[in-house]
Short mmCIF file of C-alpha atoms in Angstrom, two decimals:
data_model
loop_
_atom_site.label_atom_id
_atom_site.label_comp_id
_atom_site.label_asym_id
_atom_site.label_seq_id
_atom_site.Cartn_x
_atom_site.Cartn_y
_atom_site.Cartn_z
CA MET C 1 28.39 64.15 -42.91
CA LYS C 2 29.28 60.79 -41.33
CA SER C 3 28.27 62.10 -37.90
CA PHE C 4 24.94 63.29 -39.33
CA LYS C 5 24.26 59.87 -40.85
CA ILE C 6 25.04 58.06 -37.62
CA THR C 7 22.90 60.44 -35.60
CA THR C 8 20.03 60.08 -38.07
CA LEU C 9 20.24 56.28 -37.99
CA LEU C 10 20.25 56.29 -34.20
CA CYS C 11 17.19 58.51 -34.16
CA LEU C 12 15.39 56.28 -36.66
CA PHE C 13 16.29 53.19 -34.63
CA ALA C 14 15.04 54.83 -31.45
CA GLY C 15 11.79 55.64 -33.22
CA PHE C 16 11.17 51.97 -33.93
CA THR C 17 12.17 50.82 -30.43
CA GLN C 18 9.51 51.16 -27.78
CA VAL C 19 10.09 50.35 -24.15
CA HIS C 20 7.36 47.99 -22.96
CA ALA C 21 5.68 49.04 -19.74
CA ALA C 22 5.05 45.86 -17.77
CA GLU C 23 1.76 45.25 -15.98
CA TRP C 24 2.31 43.69 -12.57
CA ASP C 25 -0.25 42.15 -10.23
CA ILE C 26 0.24 40.84 -6.71
CA ILE C 27 -2.32 38.49 -5.18
CA HIS C 28 -2.19 38.51 -1.37
CA ALA C 29 -3.51 35.01 -0.72
CA GLY C 30 -4.52 34.07 2.81
CA THR C 31 -4.50 30.39 1.85
CA LEU C 32 -2.93 29.24 -1.42
CA LEU C 33 -3.18 25.98 -3.35
CA ALA C 34 -0.68 26.83 -6.07
CA VAL C 35 -0.18 23.30 -7.38
CA PRO C 36 -3.20 21.05 -6.79
CA GLY C 37 -2.16 17.81 -5.20
CA GLU C 38 0.63 19.50 -3.26
CA SER C 39 0.62 21.28 0.09
CA VAL C 40 -1.50 24.31 0.91
CA THR C 41 0.41 27.35 2.15
CA ALA C 42 -0.61 30.44 4.12
CA GLN C 43 0.06 34.17 3.67
CA GLN C 44 1.53 34.06 0.19
CA SER C 45 2.01 36.61 -2.59
CA VAL C 46 1.38 35.39 -6.13
CA ILE C 47 3.22 37.71 -8.53
CA LEU C 48 2.00 38.16 -12.10
CA LYS C 49 3.75 40.00 -14.90
CA ASP C 50 1.82 40.74 -18.11
CA GLY C 51 -0.84 38.19 -17.28
CA LYS C 52 1.47 35.29 -16.46
CA VAL C 53 2.77 33.92 -13.18
CA TYR C 54 6.15 35.44 -12.39
CA GLY C 55 6.69 33.81 -8.99
CA ILE C 56 5.38 33.24 -5.48
CA LYS C 57 6.84 34.71 -2.30
CA ASN C 58 6.17 34.12 1.37
CA GLY C 59 4.32 36.90 3.16
CA TYR C 60 2.51 39.90 1.72
CA ILE C 61 4.90 41.87 -0.46
CA ASP C 62 4.48 45.27 -2.14
CA ALA C 63 6.07 47.29 -4.95
CA SER C 64 9.34 47.67 -3.05
CA ASP C 65 9.91 43.92 -3.40
CA LEU C 66 9.69 43.99 -7.20
CA SER C 67 12.20 45.05 -9.85
CA MET C 68 9.86 47.47 -11.56
CA ASP C 69 10.62 50.19 -14.07
CA SER C 70 9.18 53.64 -13.53
CA SER C 71 6.77 53.14 -16.45
CA ASP C 72 5.42 49.83 -15.09
CA SER C 73 2.02 49.53 -13.41
CA LEU C 74 1.06 47.51 -10.34
CA GLU C 75 -2.23 46.38 -8.84
CA ILE C 76 -2.45 44.56 -5.51
CA HIS C 77 -5.45 42.27 -4.89
CA ASN C 78 -6.42 41.62 -1.28
CA LEU C 79 -7.44 37.96 -0.93
CA LYS C 80 -6.10 37.59 2.61
CA ASN C 81 -9.41 36.16 3.79
CA HIS C 82 -9.77 33.75 0.90
CA PHE C 83 -8.68 30.33 -0.36
CA VAL C 84 -6.91 30.84 -3.69
CA THR C 85 -6.57 28.22 -6.46
CA PRO C 86 -5.75 28.08 -10.16
CA GLY C 87 -8.67 28.77 -12.51
CA PHE C 88 -10.89 25.77 -13.15
CA ILE C 89 -10.98 23.78 -16.41
CA ASP C 90 -14.04 22.04 -17.85
CA GLY C 91 -13.13 19.48 -20.50
CA HIS C 92 -16.62 19.02 -21.99
CA VAL C 93 -19.03 21.87 -22.73
CA HIS C 94 -21.36 22.94 -25.54
CA LEU C 95 -21.39 26.72 -25.24
CA THR C 96 -23.79 27.33 -28.11
CA PHE C 97 -26.37 24.76 -26.96
CA ALA C 98 -28.96 24.57 -24.18
CA PHE C 99 -31.04 21.39 -23.93
CA SER C 100 -34.71 22.26 -23.57
CA PRO C 101 -38.14 21.38 -24.96
CA THR C 102 -37.48 23.77 -27.85
CA ALA C 103 -33.82 22.87 -28.50
CA MET C 104 -34.54 20.99 -31.74
CA LEU C 105 -36.80 23.75 -33.03
CA SER C 106 -34.13 26.36 -32.32
CA MET C 107 -31.80 24.61 -34.77
CA VAL C 108 -34.19 25.68 -37.53
CA GLN C 109 -35.24 29.04 -36.14
CA MET C 110 -31.94 30.52 -34.96
CA SER C 111 -29.29 31.96 -37.23
CA ASP C 112 -25.59 31.42 -36.58
CA ALA C 113 -25.50 34.99 -35.25
CA ASP C 114 -28.35 34.24 -32.83
CA THR C 115 -26.54 31.11 -31.69
CA ALA C 116 -23.28 32.99 -31.16
CA MET C 117 -25.10 35.52 -28.97
CA LEU C 118 -26.58 32.71 -26.89
CA GLY C 119 -23.11 31.20 -26.63
CA ALA C 120 -21.72 34.55 -25.42
CA LYS C 121 -24.21 34.51 -22.55
CA HIS C 122 -23.23 30.94 -21.64
CA ALA C 123 -19.53 31.82 -21.86
CA ARG C 124 -19.92 34.69 -19.41
CA ASP C 125 -21.87 32.51 -16.95
CA THR C 126 -19.15 29.88 -17.16
CA LEU C 127 -16.31 32.32 -16.50
CA MET C 128 -18.12 33.86 -13.54
CA ALA C 129 -18.38 30.37 -12.04
CA GLY C 130 -14.57 30.22 -11.93
CA PHE C 131 -13.96 28.24 -15.12
CA THR C 132 -11.25 30.12 -16.96
CA THR C 133 -10.73 27.42 -19.61
CA VAL C 134 -13.18 25.11 -21.37
CA ARG C 135 -13.13 22.65 -24.22
CA ASP C 136 -16.18 22.79 -26.47
CA VAL C 137 -16.69 19.30 -27.87
CA GLY C 138 -19.17 19.80 -30.63
CA ALA C 139 -21.55 22.36 -32.12
CA TRP C 140 -24.16 21.93 -34.83
CA THR C 141 -23.76 25.44 -36.26
CA ASP C 142 -21.18 26.13 -38.93
CA ASP C 143 -19.67 29.39 -37.69
CA ALA C 144 -21.04 30.39 -34.29
CA ILE C 145 -18.64 28.44 -32.06
CA PHE C 146 -15.58 29.58 -34.04
CA ALA C 147 -16.73 33.19 -33.90
CA LEU C 148 -17.34 32.89 -30.18
CA ARG C 149 -13.89 31.43 -29.52
CA ASP C 150 -12.20 34.09 -31.61
CA GLY C 151 -14.26 36.86 -30.00
CA ILE C 152 -13.22 35.71 -26.54
CA ASN C 153 -9.56 35.50 -27.58
CA ALA C 154 -9.73 39.00 -29.07
CA GLY C 155 -11.27 40.41 -25.89
CA TYR C 156 -14.58 41.30 -27.54
CA VAL C 157 -16.55 38.75 -25.52
CA VAL C 158 -16.27 37.92 -21.81
CA GLY C 159 -15.72 34.20 -21.42
CA PRO C 160 -13.28 31.43 -20.62
CA ARG C 161 -10.36 30.53 -22.84
CA THR C 162 -12.12 28.19 -25.27
CA PHE C 163 -10.83 25.33 -27.41
CA VAL C 164 -13.31 24.06 -29.99
CA ALA C 165 -13.95 20.98 -32.12
CA GLY C 166 -16.40 22.39 -34.65
CA ASN C 167 -18.86 19.76 -35.84
CA PRO C 168 -18.61 16.33 -34.21
CA ILE C 169 -17.53 13.53 -36.53
CA ALA C 170 -20.56 11.23 -36.71
CA ILE C 171 -22.13 8.56 -38.88
CA ASN C 172 -25.24 9.20 -40.95
CA GLY C 173 -28.17 8.77 -38.57
CA GLY C 174 -25.93 8.44 -35.52
CA HIS C 175 -25.33 10.52 -32.43
CA GLY C 176 -23.95 13.85 -33.64
CA ASP C 177 -26.04 13.83 -36.80
CA PHE C 178 -28.57 16.50 -35.85
CA THR C 179 -31.17 15.63 -38.49
CA HIS C 180 -33.19 13.09 -36.48
CA SER C 181 -36.96 13.65 -36.72
CA PHE C 182 -36.71 16.33 -39.43
CA LYS C 183 -38.19 15.85 -42.89
CA GLU C 184 -35.66 15.42 -45.66
CA SER C 185 -35.75 18.97 -47.02
CA VAL C 186 -34.93 20.36 -43.55
CA ALA C 187 -32.43 17.59 -42.80
CA ASN C 188 -30.44 18.50 -45.91
CA VAL C 189 -30.02 22.02 -44.53
CA LEU C 190 -29.07 20.89 -41.03
CA ARG C 191 -26.63 18.11 -41.95
CA THR C 192 -23.11 19.20 -40.99
CA SER C 193 -19.70 18.61 -42.55
CA GLY C 194 -18.90 16.23 -39.69
CA VAL C 195 -21.31 13.51 -40.89
CA CYS C 196 -19.49 10.77 -42.77
CA ASP C 197 -19.64 7.13 -43.86
CA GLY C 198 -16.61 5.10 -44.90
CA VAL C 199 -12.90 5.75 -44.62
CA THR C 200 -12.64 8.40 -47.35
CA GLU C 201 -15.54 10.50 -46.04
CA CYS C 202 -14.26 10.23 -42.46
CA ARG C 203 -10.85 11.53 -43.45
CA LYS C 204 -12.47 14.41 -45.33
CA ALA C 205 -14.73 15.24 -42.38
CA VAL C 206 -11.74 15.52 -40.03
CA ARG C 207 -9.79 17.63 -42.49
CA ASP C 208 -12.78 19.90 -42.96
CA GLN C 209 -12.94 20.68 -39.22
CA ILE C 210 -9.21 21.41 -39.20
CA ARG C 211 -9.62 23.63 -42.28
CA ARG C 212 -12.13 25.60 -40.21
CA LYS C 213 -9.46 25.90 -37.48
CA ALA C 214 -10.73 23.31 -35.01
CA ASP C 215 -8.42 22.96 -32.00
CA HIS C 216 -9.20 19.26 -31.55
CA ILE C 217 -11.40 16.55 -33.05
CA LYS C 218 -14.53 15.12 -31.41
CA LEU C 219 -16.15 11.94 -32.69
CA THR C 220 -19.16 9.95 -31.55
CA ALA C 221 -17.87 6.39 -31.23
CA THR C 222 -21.19 5.12 -29.87
CA ALA C 223 -24.84 6.11 -29.90
CA GLY C 224 -25.95 8.70 -27.35
CA VAL C 225 -28.71 9.20 -24.82
CA LEU C 226 -30.14 12.42 -26.26
CA SER C 227 -30.23 11.52 -29.95
CA ASP C 228 -33.81 10.56 -30.85
CA SER C 229 -32.84 7.12 -32.11
CA ASN C 230 -33.51 3.57 -31.00
CA ALA C 231 -29.96 2.45 -31.85
CA GLY C 232 -28.96 1.70 -28.25
CA LEU C 233 -25.72 2.97 -26.71
CA GLU C 234 -23.06 0.88 -28.41
CA GLN C 235 -20.45 1.24 -31.14
CA GLN C 236 -21.42 2.99 -34.38
CA PHE C 237 -18.24 3.51 -36.42
CA PHE C 238 -16.44 0.52 -37.91
CA GLU C 239 -12.82 -0.01 -36.86
CA ASP C 240 -11.41 1.16 -40.20
CA GLU C 241 -13.45 4.37 -39.94
CA LEU C 242 -12.22 4.96 -36.38
CA SER C 243 -8.62 4.46 -37.46
CA ALA C 244 -9.10 6.84 -40.38
CA ILE C 245 -10.43 9.55 -38.03
CA MET C 246 -7.66 9.12 -35.45
CA ASP C 247 -4.82 8.85 -37.97
CA THR C 248 -5.98 11.89 -39.94
CA ALA C 249 -6.38 14.03 -36.83
CA LYS C 250 -3.01 13.10 -35.40
CA LEU C 251 -1.25 13.50 -38.74
CA MET C 252 -2.49 17.10 -38.61
CA GLY C 253 -1.50 17.66 -34.97
CA ARG C 254 -4.90 17.36 -33.28
CA ARG C 255 -5.88 15.46 -30.17
CA VAL C 256 -9.00 13.32 -30.40
CA THR C 257 -11.80 12.89 -27.90
CA ALA C 258 -14.51 10.27 -28.36
CA HIS C 259 -18.07 10.27 -27.06
CA ALA C 260 -18.60 6.66 -25.94
CA HIS C 261 -21.06 4.93 -23.60
CA GLY C 262 -20.92 1.21 -24.40
CA ALA C 263 -17.84 -0.85 -23.57
CA GLN C 264 -17.37 -2.13 -27.11
CA GLY C 265 -17.28 1.42 -28.46
CA ILE C 266 -15.07 2.67 -25.63
CA ASN C 267 -12.53 -0.05 -26.25
CA ALA C 268 -12.59 0.36 -30.03
CA ALA C 269 -11.95 4.10 -29.69
CA LEU C 270 -9.10 3.58 -27.23
CA LYS C 271 -7.49 0.94 -29.46
CA ALA C 272 -7.72 3.33 -32.40
CA GLY C 273 -5.90 6.02 -30.39
CA ALA C 274 -8.44 8.29 -28.67
CA ASN C 275 -6.82 10.62 -26.14
CA THR C 276 -10.04 11.01 -24.14
CA ILE C 277 -13.30 9.15 -23.68
CA GLU C 278 -16.33 11.33 -22.98
CA HIS C 279 -18.85 9.70 -20.59
CA GLY C 280 -17.42 6.13 -20.48
CA THR C 281 -20.58 4.84 -18.80
CA PHE C 282 -20.21 1.10 -19.33
CA LEU C 283 -16.43 0.79 -19.18
CA ASP C 284 -15.15 -2.68 -18.32
CA ASP C 285 -11.86 -4.31 -17.27
CA GLU C 286 -10.55 -4.13 -20.83
CA SER C 287 -11.43 -0.43 -20.95
CA ILE C 288 -9.47 0.22 -17.76
CA ARG C 289 -6.47 -1.65 -19.14
CA LEU C 290 -6.57 0.40 -22.34
CA PHE C 291 -7.00 3.70 -20.49
CA ILE C 292 -3.89 3.04 -18.43
CA GLU C 293 -1.87 1.52 -21.27
CA ASN C 294 -2.55 4.52 -23.54
CA ASN C 295 -2.38 7.16 -20.76
CA ALA C 296 -5.83 8.26 -21.93
CA TYR C 297 -8.33 10.33 -19.96
CA LEU C 298 -11.87 9.63 -18.80
CA SER C 299 -14.15 12.67 -19.04
CA PRO C 300 -17.15 11.42 -17.01
CA THR C 301 -19.71 14.28 -17.23
CA LEU C 302 -21.55 13.37 -14.03
CA SER C 303 -23.48 16.63 -14.19
CA ALA C 304 -25.22 15.41 -17.34
CA PHE C 305 -26.33 12.28 -15.51
CA GLU C 306 -27.79 14.50 -12.77
CA THR C 307 -29.84 16.29 -15.42
CA GLY C 308 -30.91 12.91 -16.78
CA ARG C 309 -32.11 11.82 -13.35
CA GLN C 310 -34.26 14.91 -12.99
CA LEU C 311 -35.85 14.41 -16.40
CA LEU C 312 -36.46 10.70 -15.78
CA ASN C 313 -38.10 11.39 -12.45
CA ASN C 314 -40.57 13.71 -14.16
CA PRO C 315 -43.03 11.61 -16.20
CA ASN C 316 -44.08 14.77 -18.04
CA SER C 317 -40.58 15.83 -19.05
CA TYR C 318 -39.76 16.50 -22.69
CA LEU C 319 -37.71 13.31 -23.18
CA THR C 320 -38.87 11.29 -26.15
CA GLY C 321 -39.54 7.57 -25.77
CA ASN C 322 -36.15 6.71 -27.30
CA GLN C 323 -34.32 9.16 -25.04
CA ARG C 324 -36.12 7.97 -21.93
CA GLU C 325 -35.36 4.32 -22.64
CA LYS C 326 -31.63 4.97 -23.12
CA ALA C 327 -31.44 7.32 -20.13
CA GLU C 328 -32.88 4.65 -17.85
CA VAL C 329 -30.20 2.20 -18.99
CA ALA C 330 -27.39 4.75 -18.52
CA MET C 331 -28.55 5.84 -15.06
CA ASN C 332 -28.10 2.32 -13.73
CA ALA C 333 -24.34 2.64 -14.20
CA ALA C 334 -23.97 6.34 -13.45
CA ASN C 335 -23.37 5.94 -9.72
CA THR C 336 -20.48 3.50 -9.96
CA PHE C 337 -18.40 3.72 -13.14
CA VAL C 338 -16.28 6.75 -12.16
CA LYS C 339 -15.37 5.28 -8.79
CA ARG C 340 -14.37 2.04 -10.49
CA ALA C 341 -12.11 3.89 -12.89
CA HIS C 342 -10.65 6.11 -10.18
CA GLU C 343 -9.81 3.18 -7.91
CA ALA C 344 -8.07 1.48 -10.83
CA GLY C 345 -5.85 4.51 -11.46
CA VAL C 346 -7.45 5.87 -14.65
CA ASN C 347 -6.72 9.54 -15.42
CA ILE C 348 -9.90 11.56 -14.83
CA ALA C 349 -10.51 15.14 -15.93
CA LEU C 350 -13.43 17.23 -14.70
CA SER C 351 -16.08 17.66 -17.38
CA THR C 352 -19.75 18.56 -17.19
CA ASP C 353 -21.44 18.36 -20.61
CA ALA C 354 -22.78 21.85 -19.86
CA GLY C 355 -25.48 22.52 -22.38
CA VAL C 356 -27.21 19.32 -21.37
CA GLY C 357 -27.25 20.82 -17.87
CA PRO C 358 -27.14 24.53 -17.04
CA HIS C 359 -24.16 26.67 -18.02
CA GLY C 360 -22.66 28.34 -14.95
CA ASP C 361 -23.33 25.37 -12.65
CA ASN C 362 -20.08 23.69 -13.76
CA ALA C 363 -18.58 23.63 -10.23
CA LYS C 364 -21.28 21.17 -9.17
CA GLU C 365 -19.10 18.56 -10.88
CA PHE C 366 -16.49 18.84 -8.09
CA GLU C 367 -19.12 17.69 -5.59
CA LEU C 368 -20.25 14.84 -7.86
CA LEU C 369 -16.67 13.59 -8.33
CA VAL C 370 -16.43 13.30 -4.55
CA LYS C 371 -19.91 11.83 -4.12
CA TYR C 372 -19.91 9.29 -6.96
CA GLY C 373 -16.27 9.11 -7.99
CA GLY C 374 -14.84 8.34 -4.57
CA MET C 375 -12.37 11.23 -4.84
CA THR C 376 -11.06 13.34 -2.01
CA PRO C 377 -11.69 17.09 -2.39
CA MET C 378 -8.03 17.54 -3.33
CA GLU C 379 -8.32 14.89 -6.04
CA ALA C 380 -11.46 16.52 -7.40
CA ILE C 381 -9.76 19.94 -7.54
CA THR C 382 -6.80 18.36 -9.30
CA ALA C 383 -9.20 16.81 -11.84
CA GLY C 384 -10.51 20.31 -12.55
CA THR C 385 -7.11 22.00 -12.82
CA LEU C 386 -3.88 20.07 -13.45
CA LYS C 387 -5.57 16.98 -14.90
CA GLY C 388 -7.86 19.18 -16.94
CA ALA C 389 -4.88 20.96 -18.46
CA ASP C 390 -3.13 17.69 -19.26
CA ASN C 391 -6.31 16.31 -20.82
CA ILE C 392 -6.47 19.12 -23.38
CA GLY C 393 -2.72 19.14 -24.02
CA LYS C 394 -2.06 22.47 -22.29
CA LEU C 395 -0.21 21.45 -19.14
CA ASP C 396 2.66 23.81 -19.97
CA GLU C 397 0.28 26.80 -19.88
CA LEU C 398 -2.53 25.98 -17.46
CA GLY C 399 -3.64 24.04 -14.39
CA SER C 400 -1.37 25.44 -11.67
CA LEU C 401 0.14 28.71 -10.45
CA GLU C 402 3.74 28.18 -11.52
CA ALA C 403 6.15 30.53 -13.24
CA GLY C 404 5.40 30.96 -16.93
CA LYS C 405 1.79 29.77 -16.79
CA TRP C 406 -1.21 31.98 -17.37
CA GLY C 407 -2.43 34.00 -14.42
CA ASP C 408 -5.81 32.30 -14.09
CA ILE C 409 -6.91 32.56 -10.45
CA VAL C 410 -10.05 31.79 -8.45
CA ALA C 411 -10.76 32.58 -4.81
CA VAL C 412 -13.47 31.34 -2.42
CA LYS C 413 -14.43 31.97 1.18
CA GLY C 414 -13.81 28.92 3.33
CA ASN C 415 -11.78 25.78 2.73
CA PRO C 416 -12.95 23.53 -0.13
CA LEU C 417 -10.71 20.76 1.19
CA ASP C 418 -13.14 20.56 4.10
CA ASP C 419 -16.29 21.23 2.07
CA ILE C 420 -16.02 20.81 -1.69
CA THR C 421 -19.37 22.56 -2.28
CA ILE C 422 -17.69 25.88 -1.41
CA LEU C 423 -16.34 25.90 -4.97
CA GLN C 424 -19.89 26.50 -6.21
CA ASN C 425 -19.73 30.06 -4.87
CA VAL C 426 -16.57 31.77 -6.09
CA SER C 427 -15.77 35.30 -4.92
CA PHE C 428 -13.00 36.29 -7.32
CA VAL C 429 -12.13 35.34 -10.90
CA MET C 430 -9.03 36.41 -12.81
CA LYS C 431 -8.05 35.27 -16.30
CA GLU C 432 -4.66 36.19 -17.74
CA GLY C 433 -4.20 38.86 -15.10
CA LEU C 434 -7.56 40.57 -15.74
CA VAL C 435 -10.17 40.51 -12.97
CA TYR C 436 -13.66 39.57 -14.15
CA LYS C 437 -15.27 38.99 -10.77
CA HIS C 438 -14.31 41.27 -7.88
CA ILE C 439 -14.55 40.73 -4.14
CA ALA C 440 -17.70 42.40 -2.90
CA ASP C 441 -17.01 45.38 -0.63
#
């Protein structure tokens, strides 16, 4: 009887114990930039196990060089004629938005489901451009951006790994309050849970985004170019409101990024504890001191300024008078502020404000960081990989091809260290060990 019981228990235990068959991938990289900022190496094998980097070996290895079980699978990817880097990271996108003459009207016409479908299209375009991770920094819809993020994470939707803020925290009538120009009955429908006035409302607005499972908090510390308001580009929240937003977010374990153009607003946000400043157009010496002192990041969105230039140069563009006036002021500083910050040693993370400009053109930002930011191609790539990961608080998971990090890999023909524009035409995209863009035969 005892023997029967033991045998039965062993059989039951075996029934609940399943041997996991590992999924291995080997990338044969002709040229490899595993850790941006460090040396490039030739003829390397990047080894992935279950979607994460397992190691890197010299030369082109095969199955005989791995400790594989008989049930394991292996796929070898031939990138011997390519330059291989970690997947790119964009720290500022709006996946569910596309600025256009009808953008305001679409807020009334489109359902959350419609908006999520539009966001799915933008997400796919972004991933195919080599951006395997993005941070969405504000959406006007209640549910679409959360559904899109969760759909991507579940594998239902093709797109980059996405971290979202939900509604931006904004003052009544300020940038991030999407009710400008609408009559009151429509405005009451469109007003989001992120709009707040006073310390108590600001705390509640932050908590409401976190209740909805926001990954981080975005606030609009100053007015913005594209809000149809004549409030300029300076500070909008009072200091006690800023402190309430920052303290509440950090008490609940969230990083905070602040939209800010004017120096007064930039500095107030940094003093209150912002981890990142989006745009930073009119930063001054005090701003630079605060950036460095707080180890904060500048997220410059030069691509958005390029879009602004195009619209300003067209007298028949759909910019309103208020938008045109503010855009002209911002463009005067757009060519110099990133270089100033870079030369002073400020942390800079690649960010595009995609949604203001086209989704899928995100890699144009690398070129702009070199052109206007005074960066070398290596520094620009680092801004879009390692620095990007640090900016969003995910340096232990992303930004380089090191053991334990996600297997996010991009490959291009040619050497982007010689010509940064090569990154605008990626040949191969892998996210977490799954290939989404294959080398053409």
